[in-house]
């Protein structure tokens, strides 16, 4: 640290030390936000799917895209909900 200027040393000193077994709380906060956004997106997607299914002749391509997007969002929700 001898070659660092005062500003650089202050910057390095302000970075918290993360131990191997500690989880940074910022990651947990980020995961919570992503989970909330994913749940909201799934709710909106569900409304779209219900409206399309009510039609006498639903658009097959839209239904296929609906299920694909549902699986992506569901995976993301489960991924950020994991405790690893």
XYZ file of C-alpha atoms in Angstrom, residues 9-62:
54
model
C -5.892 4.399 0.088
C -9.129 5.926 1.361
C -11.009 4.176 -1.458
C -9.381 0.835 -0.667
C -10.062 1.274 3.054
C -13.747 2.010 2.361
C -14.281 -1.341 0.617
C -15.656 -3.779 3.191
C -13.831 -7.039 3.708
C -15.941 -9.994 2.656
C -15.118 -13.227 4.392
C -15.522 -16.533 2.621
C -18.565 -17.632 4.651
C -20.288 -14.223 4.669
C -22.931 -13.286 2.144
C -22.923 -9.639 1.231
C -26.264 -8.126 2.183
C -26.347 -6.226 -1.104
C -26.632 -9.488 -3.017
C -29.583 -10.524 -0.864
C -31.218 -7.123 -1.437
C -30.662 -7.477 -5.179
C -32.120 -10.999 -5.176
C -35.188 -9.721 -3.302
C -35.747 -6.982 -5.889
C -35.329 -9.419 -8.790
C -37.724 -11.868 -7.109
C -40.339 -9.137 -6.643
C -40.021 -7.956 -10.244
C -40.248 -11.536 -11.489
C -43.397 -12.188 -9.452
C -44.976 -9.017 -10.850
C -44.007 -10.028 -14.391
C -45.544 -13.475 -13.844
C -48.782 -11.840 -12.662
C -48.950 -9.656 -15.776
C -48.100 -12.622 -17.969
C -50.896 -14.604 -16.318
C -53.410 -11.850 -17.162
C -52.262 -11.897 -20.785
C -52.572 -15.696 -20.924
C -56.052 -15.705 -19.374
C -57.272 -13.060 -21.832
C -55.871 -15.000 -24.780
C -57.338 -18.329 -23.591
C -60.807 -16.738 -23.343
C -60.822 -16.138 -27.085
C -62.714 -18.628 -29.219
C -59.569 -19.163 -31.289
C -56.411 -18.300 -29.300
C -53.276 -17.425 -31.252
C -51.133 -20.568 -31.130
C -47.854 -18.677 -31.526
C -48.762 -16.291 -28.695
